[in-house]
Coordinates of C-alpha atoms in Angstrom, one line a residue:
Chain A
X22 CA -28.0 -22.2 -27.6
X23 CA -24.8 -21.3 -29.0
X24 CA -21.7 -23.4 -28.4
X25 CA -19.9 -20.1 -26.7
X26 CA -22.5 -20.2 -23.8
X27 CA -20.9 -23.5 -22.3
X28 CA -17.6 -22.0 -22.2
X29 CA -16.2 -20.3 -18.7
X30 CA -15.8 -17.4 -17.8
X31 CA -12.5 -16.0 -16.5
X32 CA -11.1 -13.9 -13.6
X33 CA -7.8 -13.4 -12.4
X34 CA -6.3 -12.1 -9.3
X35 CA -2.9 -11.3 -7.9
X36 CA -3.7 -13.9 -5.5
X37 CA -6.8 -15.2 -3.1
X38 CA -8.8 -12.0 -2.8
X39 CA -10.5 -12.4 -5.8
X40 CA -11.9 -15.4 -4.8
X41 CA -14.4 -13.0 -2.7
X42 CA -15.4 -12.3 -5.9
X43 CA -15.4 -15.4 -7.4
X44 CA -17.9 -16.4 -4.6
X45 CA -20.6 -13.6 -6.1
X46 CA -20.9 -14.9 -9.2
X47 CA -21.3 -18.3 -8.7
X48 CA -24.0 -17.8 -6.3
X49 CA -25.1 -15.4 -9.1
X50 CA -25.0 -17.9 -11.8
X51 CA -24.1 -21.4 -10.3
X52 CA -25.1 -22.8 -14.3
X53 CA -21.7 -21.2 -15.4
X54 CA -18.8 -22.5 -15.1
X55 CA -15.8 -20.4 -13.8
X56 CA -11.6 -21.0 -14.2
X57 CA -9.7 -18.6 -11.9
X58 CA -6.3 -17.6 -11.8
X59 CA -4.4 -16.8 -8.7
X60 CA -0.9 -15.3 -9.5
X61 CA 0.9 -16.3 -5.9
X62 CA 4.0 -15.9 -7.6
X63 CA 3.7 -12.7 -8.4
X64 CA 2.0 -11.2 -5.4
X65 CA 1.1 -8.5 -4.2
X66 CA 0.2 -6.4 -7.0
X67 CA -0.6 -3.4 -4.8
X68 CA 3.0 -1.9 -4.3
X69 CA 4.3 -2.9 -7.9
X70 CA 4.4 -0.1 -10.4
X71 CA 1.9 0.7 -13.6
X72 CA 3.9 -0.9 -16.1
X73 CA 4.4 -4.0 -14.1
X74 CA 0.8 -4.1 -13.1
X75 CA 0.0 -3.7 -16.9
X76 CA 2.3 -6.6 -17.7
X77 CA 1.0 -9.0 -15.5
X78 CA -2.5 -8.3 -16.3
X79 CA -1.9 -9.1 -19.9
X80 CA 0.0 -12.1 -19.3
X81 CA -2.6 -13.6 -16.8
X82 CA -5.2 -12.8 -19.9
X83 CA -3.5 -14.3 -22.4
X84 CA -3.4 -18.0 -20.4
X85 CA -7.1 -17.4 -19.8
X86 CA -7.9 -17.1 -23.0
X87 CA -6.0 -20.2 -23.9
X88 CA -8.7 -22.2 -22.0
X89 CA -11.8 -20.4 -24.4
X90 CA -13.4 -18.0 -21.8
X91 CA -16.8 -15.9 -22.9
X92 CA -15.9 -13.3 -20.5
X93 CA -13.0 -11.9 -18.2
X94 CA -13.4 -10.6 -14.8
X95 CA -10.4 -8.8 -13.1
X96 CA -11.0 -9.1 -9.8
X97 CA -7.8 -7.3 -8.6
X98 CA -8.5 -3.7 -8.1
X99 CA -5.3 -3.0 -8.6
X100 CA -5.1 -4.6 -12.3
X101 CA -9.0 -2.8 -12.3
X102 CA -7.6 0.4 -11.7
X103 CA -4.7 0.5 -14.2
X104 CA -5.0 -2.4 -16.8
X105 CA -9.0 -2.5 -17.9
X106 CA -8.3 0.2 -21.0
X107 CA -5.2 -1.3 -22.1
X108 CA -6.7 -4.7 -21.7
X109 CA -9.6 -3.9 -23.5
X110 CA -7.6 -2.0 -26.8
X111 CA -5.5 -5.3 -26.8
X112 CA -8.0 -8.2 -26.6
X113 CA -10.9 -6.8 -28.9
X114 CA -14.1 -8.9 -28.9
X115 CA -13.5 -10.4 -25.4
X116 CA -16.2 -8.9 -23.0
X117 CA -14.0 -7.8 -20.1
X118 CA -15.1 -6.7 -16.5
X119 CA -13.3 -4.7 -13.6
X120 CA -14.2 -4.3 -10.2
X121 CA -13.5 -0.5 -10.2
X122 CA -16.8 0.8 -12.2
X123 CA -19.1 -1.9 -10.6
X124 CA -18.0 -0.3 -7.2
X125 CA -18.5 3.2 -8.5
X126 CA -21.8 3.0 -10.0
X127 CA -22.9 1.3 -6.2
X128 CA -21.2 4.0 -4.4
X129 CA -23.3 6.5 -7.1
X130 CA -26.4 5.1 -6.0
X131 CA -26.3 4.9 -2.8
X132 CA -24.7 8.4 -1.8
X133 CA -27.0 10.5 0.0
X134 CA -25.0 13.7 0.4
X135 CA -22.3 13.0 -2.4
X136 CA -19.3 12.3 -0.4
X137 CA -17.9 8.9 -0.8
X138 CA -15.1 7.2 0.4
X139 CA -12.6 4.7 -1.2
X140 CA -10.1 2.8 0.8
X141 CA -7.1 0.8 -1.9
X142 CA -3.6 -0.3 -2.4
X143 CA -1.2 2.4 -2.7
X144 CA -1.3 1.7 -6.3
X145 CA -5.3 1.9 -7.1
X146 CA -5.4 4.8 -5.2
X147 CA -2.3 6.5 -6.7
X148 CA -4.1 5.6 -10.5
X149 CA -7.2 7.6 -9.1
X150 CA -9.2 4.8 -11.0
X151 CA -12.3 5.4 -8.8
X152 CA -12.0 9.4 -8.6
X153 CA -12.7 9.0 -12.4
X154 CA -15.1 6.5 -12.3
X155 CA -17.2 8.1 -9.9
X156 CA -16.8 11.6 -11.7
X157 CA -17.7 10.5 -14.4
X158 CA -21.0 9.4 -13.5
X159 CA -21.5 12.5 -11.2
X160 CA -19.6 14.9 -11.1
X161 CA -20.8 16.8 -8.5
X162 CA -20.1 14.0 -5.8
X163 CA -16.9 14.9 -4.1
X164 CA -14.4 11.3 -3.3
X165 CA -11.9 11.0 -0.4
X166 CA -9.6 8.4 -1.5
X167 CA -7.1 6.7 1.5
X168 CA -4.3 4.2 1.0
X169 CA -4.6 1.3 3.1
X170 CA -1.7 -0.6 2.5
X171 CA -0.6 -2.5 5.3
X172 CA -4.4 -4.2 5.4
X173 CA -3.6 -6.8 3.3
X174 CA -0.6 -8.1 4.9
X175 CA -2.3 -7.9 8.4
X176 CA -5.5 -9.9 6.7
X177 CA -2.9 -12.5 4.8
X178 CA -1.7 -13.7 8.1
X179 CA -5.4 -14.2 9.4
X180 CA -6.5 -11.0 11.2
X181 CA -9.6 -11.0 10.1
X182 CA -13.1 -11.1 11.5
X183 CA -14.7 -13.5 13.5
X184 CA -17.5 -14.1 10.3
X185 CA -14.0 -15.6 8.2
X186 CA -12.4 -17.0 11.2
X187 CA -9.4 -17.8 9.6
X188 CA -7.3 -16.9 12.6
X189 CA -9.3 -19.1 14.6
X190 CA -6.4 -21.8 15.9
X191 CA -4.6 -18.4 17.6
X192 CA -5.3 -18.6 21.4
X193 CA -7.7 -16.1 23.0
X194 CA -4.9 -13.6 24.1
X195 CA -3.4 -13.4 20.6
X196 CA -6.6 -12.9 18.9
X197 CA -7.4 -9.7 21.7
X198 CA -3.9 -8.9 20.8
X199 CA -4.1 -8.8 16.8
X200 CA -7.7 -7.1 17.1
X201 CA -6.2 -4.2 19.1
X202 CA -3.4 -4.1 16.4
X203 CA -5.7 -4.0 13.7
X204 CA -8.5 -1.8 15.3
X205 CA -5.8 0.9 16.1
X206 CA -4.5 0.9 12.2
X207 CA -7.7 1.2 11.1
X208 CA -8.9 4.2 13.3
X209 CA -5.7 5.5 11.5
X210 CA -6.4 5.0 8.2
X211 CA -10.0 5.7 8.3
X212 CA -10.1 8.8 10.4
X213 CA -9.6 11.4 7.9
X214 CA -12.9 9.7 5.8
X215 CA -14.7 9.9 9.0
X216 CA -13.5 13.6 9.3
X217 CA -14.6 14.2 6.1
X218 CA -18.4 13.1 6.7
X219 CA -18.1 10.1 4.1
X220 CA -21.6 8.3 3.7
X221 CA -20.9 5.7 1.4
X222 CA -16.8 3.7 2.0
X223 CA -16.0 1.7 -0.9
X224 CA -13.9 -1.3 0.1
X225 CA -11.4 -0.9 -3.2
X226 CA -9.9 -4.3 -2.6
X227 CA -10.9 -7.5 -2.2
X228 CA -9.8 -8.7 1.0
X229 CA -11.3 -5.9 2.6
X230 CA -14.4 -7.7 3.1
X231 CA -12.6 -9.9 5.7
X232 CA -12.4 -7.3 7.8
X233 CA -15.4 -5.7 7.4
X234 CA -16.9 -5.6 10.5
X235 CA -13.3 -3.6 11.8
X236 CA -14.2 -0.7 9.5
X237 CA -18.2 -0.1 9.7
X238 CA -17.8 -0.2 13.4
X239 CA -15.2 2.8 13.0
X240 CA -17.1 4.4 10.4
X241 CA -20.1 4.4 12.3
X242 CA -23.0 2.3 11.4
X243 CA -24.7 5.1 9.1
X244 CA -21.6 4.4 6.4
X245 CA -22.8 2.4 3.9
X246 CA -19.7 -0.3 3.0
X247 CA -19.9 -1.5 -0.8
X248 CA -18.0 -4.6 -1.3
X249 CA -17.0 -4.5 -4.9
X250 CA -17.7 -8.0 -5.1
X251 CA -21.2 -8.3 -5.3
X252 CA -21.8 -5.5 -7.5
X253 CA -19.5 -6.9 -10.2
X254 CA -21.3 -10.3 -10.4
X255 CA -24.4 -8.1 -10.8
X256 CA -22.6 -6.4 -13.8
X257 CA -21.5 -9.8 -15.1
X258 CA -25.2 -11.1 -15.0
X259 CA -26.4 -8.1 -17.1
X260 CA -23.6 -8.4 -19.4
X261 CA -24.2 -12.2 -20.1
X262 CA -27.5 -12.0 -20.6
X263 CA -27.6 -8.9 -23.2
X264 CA -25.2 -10.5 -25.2
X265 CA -27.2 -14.0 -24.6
X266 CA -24.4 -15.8 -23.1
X267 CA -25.9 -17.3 -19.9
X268 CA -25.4 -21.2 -19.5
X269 CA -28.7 -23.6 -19.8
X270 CA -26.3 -26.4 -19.1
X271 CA -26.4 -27.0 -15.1
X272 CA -22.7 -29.2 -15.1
X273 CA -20.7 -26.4 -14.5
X274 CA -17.8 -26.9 -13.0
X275 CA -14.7 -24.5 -11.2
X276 CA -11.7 -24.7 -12.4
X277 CA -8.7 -23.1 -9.8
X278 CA -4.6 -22.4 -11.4
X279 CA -1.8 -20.7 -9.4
X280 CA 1.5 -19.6 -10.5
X281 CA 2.8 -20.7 -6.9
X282 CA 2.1 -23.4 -4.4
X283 CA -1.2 -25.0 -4.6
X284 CA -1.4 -26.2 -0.7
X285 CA -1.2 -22.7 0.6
X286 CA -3.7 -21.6 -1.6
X287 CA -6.0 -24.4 -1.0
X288 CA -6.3 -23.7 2.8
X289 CA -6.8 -20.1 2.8
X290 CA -9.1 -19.9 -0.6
X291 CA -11.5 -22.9 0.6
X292 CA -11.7 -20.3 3.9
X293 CA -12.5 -17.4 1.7
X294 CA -14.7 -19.5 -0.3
X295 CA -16.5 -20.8 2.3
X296 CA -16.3 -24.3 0.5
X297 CA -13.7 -26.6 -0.6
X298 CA -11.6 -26.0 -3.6
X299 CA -10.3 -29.3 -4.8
X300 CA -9.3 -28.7 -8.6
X301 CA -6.1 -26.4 -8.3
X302 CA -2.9 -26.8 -10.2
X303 CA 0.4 -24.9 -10.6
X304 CA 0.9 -23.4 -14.0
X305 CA 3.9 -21.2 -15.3
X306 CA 2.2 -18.5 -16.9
X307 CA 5.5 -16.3 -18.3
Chain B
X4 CA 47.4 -8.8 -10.7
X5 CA 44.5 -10.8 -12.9
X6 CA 41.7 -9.0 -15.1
X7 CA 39.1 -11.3 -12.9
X8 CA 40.5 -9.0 -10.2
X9 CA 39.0 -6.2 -11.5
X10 CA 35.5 -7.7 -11.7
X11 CA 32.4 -7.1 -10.0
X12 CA 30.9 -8.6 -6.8
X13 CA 27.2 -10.0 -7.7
X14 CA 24.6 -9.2 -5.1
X15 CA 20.9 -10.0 -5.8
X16 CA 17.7 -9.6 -2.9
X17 CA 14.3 -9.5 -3.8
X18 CA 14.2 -6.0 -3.1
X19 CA 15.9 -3.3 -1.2
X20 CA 16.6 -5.2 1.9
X21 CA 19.9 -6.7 0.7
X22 CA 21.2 -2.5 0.4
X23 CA 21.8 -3.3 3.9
X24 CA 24.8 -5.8 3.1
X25 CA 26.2 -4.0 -0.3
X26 CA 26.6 -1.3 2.6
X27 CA 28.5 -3.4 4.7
X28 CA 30.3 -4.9 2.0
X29 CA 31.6 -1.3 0.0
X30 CA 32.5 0.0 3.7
X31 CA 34.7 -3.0 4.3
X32 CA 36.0 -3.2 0.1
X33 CA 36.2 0.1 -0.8
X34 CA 37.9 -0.8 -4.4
X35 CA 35.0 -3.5 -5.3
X36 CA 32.7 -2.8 -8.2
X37 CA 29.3 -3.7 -6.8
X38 CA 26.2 -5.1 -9.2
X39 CA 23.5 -5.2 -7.0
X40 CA 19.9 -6.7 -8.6
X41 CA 17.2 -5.9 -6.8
X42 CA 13.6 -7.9 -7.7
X43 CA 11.1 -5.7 -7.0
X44 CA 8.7 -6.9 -9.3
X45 CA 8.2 -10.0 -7.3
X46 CA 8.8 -9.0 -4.0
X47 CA 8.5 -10.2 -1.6
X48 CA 10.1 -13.7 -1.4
X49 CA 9.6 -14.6 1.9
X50 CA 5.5 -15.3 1.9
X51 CA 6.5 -17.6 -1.6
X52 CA 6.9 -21.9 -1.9
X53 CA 10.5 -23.0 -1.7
X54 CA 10.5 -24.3 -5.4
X55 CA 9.6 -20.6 -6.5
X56 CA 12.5 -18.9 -4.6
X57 CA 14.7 -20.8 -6.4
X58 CA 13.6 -20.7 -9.7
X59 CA 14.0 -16.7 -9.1
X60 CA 17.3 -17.4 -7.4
X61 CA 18.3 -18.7 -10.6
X62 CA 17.5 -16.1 -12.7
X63 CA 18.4 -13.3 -10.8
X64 CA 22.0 -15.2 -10.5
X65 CA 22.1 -15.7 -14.8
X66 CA 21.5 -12.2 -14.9
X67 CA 24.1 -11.1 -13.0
X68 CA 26.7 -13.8 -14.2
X69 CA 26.0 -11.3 -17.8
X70 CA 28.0 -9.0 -16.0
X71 CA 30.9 -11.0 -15.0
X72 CA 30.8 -11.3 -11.5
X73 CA 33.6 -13.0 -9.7
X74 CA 31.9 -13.5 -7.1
X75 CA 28.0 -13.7 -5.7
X76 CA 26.3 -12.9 -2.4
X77 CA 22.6 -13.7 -1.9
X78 CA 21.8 -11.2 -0.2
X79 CA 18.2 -12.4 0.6
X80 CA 17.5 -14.7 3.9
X81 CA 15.0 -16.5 1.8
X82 CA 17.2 -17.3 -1.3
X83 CA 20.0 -18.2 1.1
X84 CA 17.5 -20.4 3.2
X85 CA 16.3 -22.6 0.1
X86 CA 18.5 -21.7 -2.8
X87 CA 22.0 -21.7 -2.1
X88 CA 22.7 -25.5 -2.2
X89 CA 20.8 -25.4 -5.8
X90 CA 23.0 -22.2 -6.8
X91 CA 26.4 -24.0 -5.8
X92 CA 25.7 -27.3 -7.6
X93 CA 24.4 -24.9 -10.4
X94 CA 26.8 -23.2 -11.3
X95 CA 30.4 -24.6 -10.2
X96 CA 33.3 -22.3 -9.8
X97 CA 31.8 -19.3 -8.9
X98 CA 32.1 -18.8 -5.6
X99 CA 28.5 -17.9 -3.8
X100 CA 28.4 -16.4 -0.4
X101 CA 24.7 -16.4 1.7
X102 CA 23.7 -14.7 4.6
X103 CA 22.8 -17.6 7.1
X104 CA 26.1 -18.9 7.2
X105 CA 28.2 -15.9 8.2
X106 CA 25.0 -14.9 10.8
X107 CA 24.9 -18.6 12.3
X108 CA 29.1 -18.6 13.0
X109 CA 28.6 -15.3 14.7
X110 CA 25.6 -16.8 16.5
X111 CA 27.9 -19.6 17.8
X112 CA 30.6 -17.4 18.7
X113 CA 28.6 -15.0 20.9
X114 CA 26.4 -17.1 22.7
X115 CA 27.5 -17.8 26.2
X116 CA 24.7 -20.1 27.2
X117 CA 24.4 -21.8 24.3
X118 CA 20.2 -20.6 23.4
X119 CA 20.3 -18.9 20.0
X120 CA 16.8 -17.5 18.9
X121 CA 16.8 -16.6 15.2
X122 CA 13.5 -14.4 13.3
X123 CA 12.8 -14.3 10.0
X124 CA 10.5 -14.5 7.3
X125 CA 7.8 -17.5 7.3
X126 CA 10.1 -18.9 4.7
X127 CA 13.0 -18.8 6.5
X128 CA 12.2 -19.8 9.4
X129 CA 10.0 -23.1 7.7
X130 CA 13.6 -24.0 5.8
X131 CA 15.2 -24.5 9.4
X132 CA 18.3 -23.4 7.7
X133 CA 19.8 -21.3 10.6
X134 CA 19.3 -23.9 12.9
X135 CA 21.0 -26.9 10.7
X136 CA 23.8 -24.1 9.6
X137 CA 24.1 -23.6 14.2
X138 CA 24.1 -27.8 14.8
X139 CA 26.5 -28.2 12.0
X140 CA 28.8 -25.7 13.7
X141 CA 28.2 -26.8 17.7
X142 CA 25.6 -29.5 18.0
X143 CA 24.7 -28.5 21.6
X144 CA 23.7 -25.1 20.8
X145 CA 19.5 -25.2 21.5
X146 CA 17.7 -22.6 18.4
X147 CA 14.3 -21.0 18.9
X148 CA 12.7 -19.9 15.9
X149 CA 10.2 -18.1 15.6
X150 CA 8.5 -16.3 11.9
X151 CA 7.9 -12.4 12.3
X152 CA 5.9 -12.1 8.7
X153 CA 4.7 -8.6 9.3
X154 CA 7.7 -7.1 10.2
X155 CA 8.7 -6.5 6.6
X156 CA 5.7 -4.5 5.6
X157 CA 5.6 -2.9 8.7
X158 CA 9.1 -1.4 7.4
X159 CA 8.6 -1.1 3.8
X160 CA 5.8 1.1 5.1
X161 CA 8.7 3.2 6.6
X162 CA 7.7 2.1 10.4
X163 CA 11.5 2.0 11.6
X164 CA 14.0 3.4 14.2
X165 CA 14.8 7.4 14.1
X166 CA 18.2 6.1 13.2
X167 CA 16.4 5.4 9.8
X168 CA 14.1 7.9 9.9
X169 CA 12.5 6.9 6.5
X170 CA 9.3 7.8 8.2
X171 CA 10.5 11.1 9.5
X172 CA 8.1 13.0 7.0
X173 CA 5.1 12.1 9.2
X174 CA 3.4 14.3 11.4
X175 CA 4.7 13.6 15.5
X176 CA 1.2 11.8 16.6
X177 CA 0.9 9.3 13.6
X178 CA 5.0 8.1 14.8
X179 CA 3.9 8.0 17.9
X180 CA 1.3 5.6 16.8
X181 CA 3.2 3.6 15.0
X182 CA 5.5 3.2 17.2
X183 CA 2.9 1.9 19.9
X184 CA 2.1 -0.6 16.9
X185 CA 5.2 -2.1 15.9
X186 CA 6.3 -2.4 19.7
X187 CA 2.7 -4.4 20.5
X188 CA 3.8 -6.4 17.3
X189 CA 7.5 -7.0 18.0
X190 CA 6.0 -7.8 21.9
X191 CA 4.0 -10.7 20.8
X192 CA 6.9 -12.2 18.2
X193 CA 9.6 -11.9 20.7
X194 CA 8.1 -13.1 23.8
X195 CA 8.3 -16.5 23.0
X196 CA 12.6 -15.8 22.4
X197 CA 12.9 -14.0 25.6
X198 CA 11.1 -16.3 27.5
X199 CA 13.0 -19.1 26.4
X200 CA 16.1 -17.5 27.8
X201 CA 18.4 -16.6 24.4
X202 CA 21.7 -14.5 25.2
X203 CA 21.8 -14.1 21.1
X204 CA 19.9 -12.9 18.7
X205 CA 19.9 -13.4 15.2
X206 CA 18.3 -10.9 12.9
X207 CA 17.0 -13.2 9.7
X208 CA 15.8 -10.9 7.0
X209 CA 18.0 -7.9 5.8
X210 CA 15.0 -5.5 6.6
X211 CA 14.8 -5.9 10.4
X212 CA 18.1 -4.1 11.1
X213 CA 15.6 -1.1 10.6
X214 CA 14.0 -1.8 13.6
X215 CA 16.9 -2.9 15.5
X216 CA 16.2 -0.3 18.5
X217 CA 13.1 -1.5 19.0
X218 CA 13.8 -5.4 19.2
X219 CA 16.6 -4.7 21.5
X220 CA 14.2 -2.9 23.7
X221 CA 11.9 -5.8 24.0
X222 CA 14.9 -8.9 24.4
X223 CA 16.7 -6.8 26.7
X224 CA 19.9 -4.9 26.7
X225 CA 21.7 -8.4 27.8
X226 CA 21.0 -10.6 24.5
X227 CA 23.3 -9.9 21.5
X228 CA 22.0 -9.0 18.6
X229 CA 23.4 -9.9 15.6
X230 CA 22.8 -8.4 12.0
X231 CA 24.4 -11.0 9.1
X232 CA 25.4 -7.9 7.2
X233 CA 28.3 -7.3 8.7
X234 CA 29.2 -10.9 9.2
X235 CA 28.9 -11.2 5.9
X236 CA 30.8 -8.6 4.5
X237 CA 33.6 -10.3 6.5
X238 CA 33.1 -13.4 5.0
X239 CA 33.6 -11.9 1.7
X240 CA 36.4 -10.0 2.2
X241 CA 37.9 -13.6 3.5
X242 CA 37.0 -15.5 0.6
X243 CA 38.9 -12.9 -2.2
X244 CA 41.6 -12.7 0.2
X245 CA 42.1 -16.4 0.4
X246 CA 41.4 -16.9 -3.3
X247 CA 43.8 -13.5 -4.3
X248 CA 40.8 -12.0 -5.8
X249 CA 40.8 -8.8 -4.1
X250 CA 40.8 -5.6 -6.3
X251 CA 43.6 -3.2 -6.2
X252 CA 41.9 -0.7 -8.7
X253 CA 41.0 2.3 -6.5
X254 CA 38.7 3.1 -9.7
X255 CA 35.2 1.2 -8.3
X256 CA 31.6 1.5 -9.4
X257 CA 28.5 0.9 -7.9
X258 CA 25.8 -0.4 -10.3
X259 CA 21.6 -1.0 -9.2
X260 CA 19.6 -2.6 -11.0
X261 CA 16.0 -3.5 -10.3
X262 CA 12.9 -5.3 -12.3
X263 CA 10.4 -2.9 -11.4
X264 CA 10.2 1.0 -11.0
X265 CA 13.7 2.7 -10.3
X266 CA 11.9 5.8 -8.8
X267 CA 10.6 4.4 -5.5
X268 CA 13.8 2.1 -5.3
X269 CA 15.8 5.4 -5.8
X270 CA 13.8 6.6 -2.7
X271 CA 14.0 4.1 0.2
X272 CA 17.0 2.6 -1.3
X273 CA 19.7 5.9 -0.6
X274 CA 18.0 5.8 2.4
X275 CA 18.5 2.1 3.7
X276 CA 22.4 2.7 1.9
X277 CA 23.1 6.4 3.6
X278 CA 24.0 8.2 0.0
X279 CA 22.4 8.9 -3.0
X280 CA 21.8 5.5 -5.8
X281 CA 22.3 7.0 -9.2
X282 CA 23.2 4.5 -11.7
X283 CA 20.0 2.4 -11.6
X284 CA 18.3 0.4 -14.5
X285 CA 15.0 -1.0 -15.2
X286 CA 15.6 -5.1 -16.5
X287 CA 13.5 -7.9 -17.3
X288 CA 15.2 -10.8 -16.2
X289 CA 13.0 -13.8 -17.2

């Protein structure tokens, strides 16, 4: 085995989302060992024009690489959606993975009468990253793209389902109250895709999953829901092991940097991890 | 009359919230140049650690000391909250105006029964500066806090009062919902402050006079409710009286300048400021 296969792999996120994603791999591949970057500073991505995306994408690469990874993963859809090409021209030879094609090659598959649905921040639905993704696999299946933007705000403070429980100190009133908040939002935002017969809903973000069980019960429970995050550990399994990358070596360990307070992140990523992350530390990336 | 007469008044936000008190502030000084820095590459503040805000505090207030500013006004709650103190011993002799200062005198000068409730952002309201800024000035005044995090997306979505009407481009059914959302919201946050019996209210975040109506709708037409801007503005004007530094030149300018896209800031900025921003640049500041 090659000394390459013991180093980590990468991902970065604009904050804790991508630690959904995170989560997939190492289930995935528990021999390798994984350092992720959670730009808190920075965040949210979503709302934050091209060029800025761009440039925060390339500077949370560059510390990455700094720590010898075998492989990126951005697990920001938003960074997915309009960073991937200009990542991959710039750092040449580094394998690098979005969450964007993973999703549309799912959503692909498991379209039954080629209309799909893709739910984003205002800025991966604005790049139309998915449209072309999905197009360009088949082009006869027709996508209904939908900003969601005020999702990830709602799921930050905790809305989120039962499954996550993150909200679960709120009392039993507040909780009826934030579920009606959220449930009425979502009936708004997903309406048109439901309108437009939709039997496939990409979740293009990756807090989405948290509130999962909100949007298939609107869609109806003949929607398939693809969580990106799954499908891109997939596509980093396949990618390791053509290029014979994988890890023998079962100490693997996960390594966890922010660009803003470590506490925070702590309490809300060991709840999206659904184990405790212990190894964090501030860095200034910029 | 001195040249420093002549020179600009600094304002920085983290994004377009602070237009609210350049407003205040032009209405009031009509022959002030205005450099207003918006950082909408990292907004928003108010969800970051207390060591980041003022680390961008900082750098926001080097940039606009460039421009020879004779004097600065954080126009950000947040910044105000945790920066300010940092800012004066910082940088000596330039004088630095904040927003929770002029809002807490009002506070104290309006209450009849001495409760004062104050909402802001998470990191406001976690700094407690409002409430030491109330002791400091009357020791018996009681303060109820309480954080209203979603408030600010909620508006940034364009979710505010028909005085506003940034939202007024949506069809009448979707306002209607909206409407029914933010008032559930506002409901839940404000409760707690009416229950407790406050004859004041302060508004803590330079977005929420954009949903003014709505907030006094829930307290009650009885409670005061006070919007820094304007208190601060009068502060200002006080402080270049009382140092002679008031500018006779009727020949003023208005500059913007912003860290991420100027397009959307054009938008929802000439909006927030009732008349058209022209002269705005794109910077990198750090």
């Amino acid at each position: 085995m090659k000394t390459i296969n013991n180093q980590p792999i990468g991902i970065f996120d604009s904050g804790v989302g991508g630690l959904t994603v995170l989560k997939e791999i190492h289930k995935l591949l528990p021999n390798e060992s994984i350092i992720y970057l959670g730009d808190t500073a920075r965040v949210p991505y979503g709302n934050k024009s091209k060029d800025t995306i761009i440039r925060y994408s390339i500077e949370n690469t560059k510390f990455l690489l700094k720590h010898k990874i075998k492989l990126l993963v951005v697990a920001c859809n938003t960074s997915s959606s309009y960073a991937i090409n200009v990542l991959q021209k710039l750092f040449r030879g580094l394998h690098i993975i979005g969450v964007v094609i993973p999703g549309a090659k799912a959503a692909v598959e498991k379209t039954k009468n080629n209309r799909v649905g893709i739910i984003g921040t205002k800025a991966t639905i604005r790049s139309n990253a998915y449209t072309k993704a999905i197009k360009k696999l088949n082009k006869n299946v027709e996508v209904i793209s939908q900003a969601t933007p005020l999702f990830v705000p709602l799921i930050e403070e905790g809305w989120v389902d039962k499954v996550y429980s993150i909200d679960r100190h709120s009392d039993y009133y507040r909780r009826v109250s934030h579920e009606n908040i959220l449930r009425q939002l979502a009936a708004e935002y997903l309406t048109p895709l439901k309108k437009a017969n939709v039997d496939v809903l990409v979740l293009g973000c990756t807090h989405y999953p948290a509130i999962k069980s909100v949007i298939q019960d609107i869609m109806g429970r003949d929607v398939c829901i693809i969580d990106s995050s799954e499908e891109t550990a997939k596509t980093v399994k396949e990618v390791l092991q053509k290029q014979s990358l994988l890890n023998a070596n079962k100490k693997s360990h996960l390594k966890f940097y922010v660009t803003d307070d470590v506490v925070s992140f702590k309490a809300i990523g060991s709840l999206l991890l659904g184990k405790k992350i212990k190894d964090v530390k501030k860095v200034n990336i910029y």
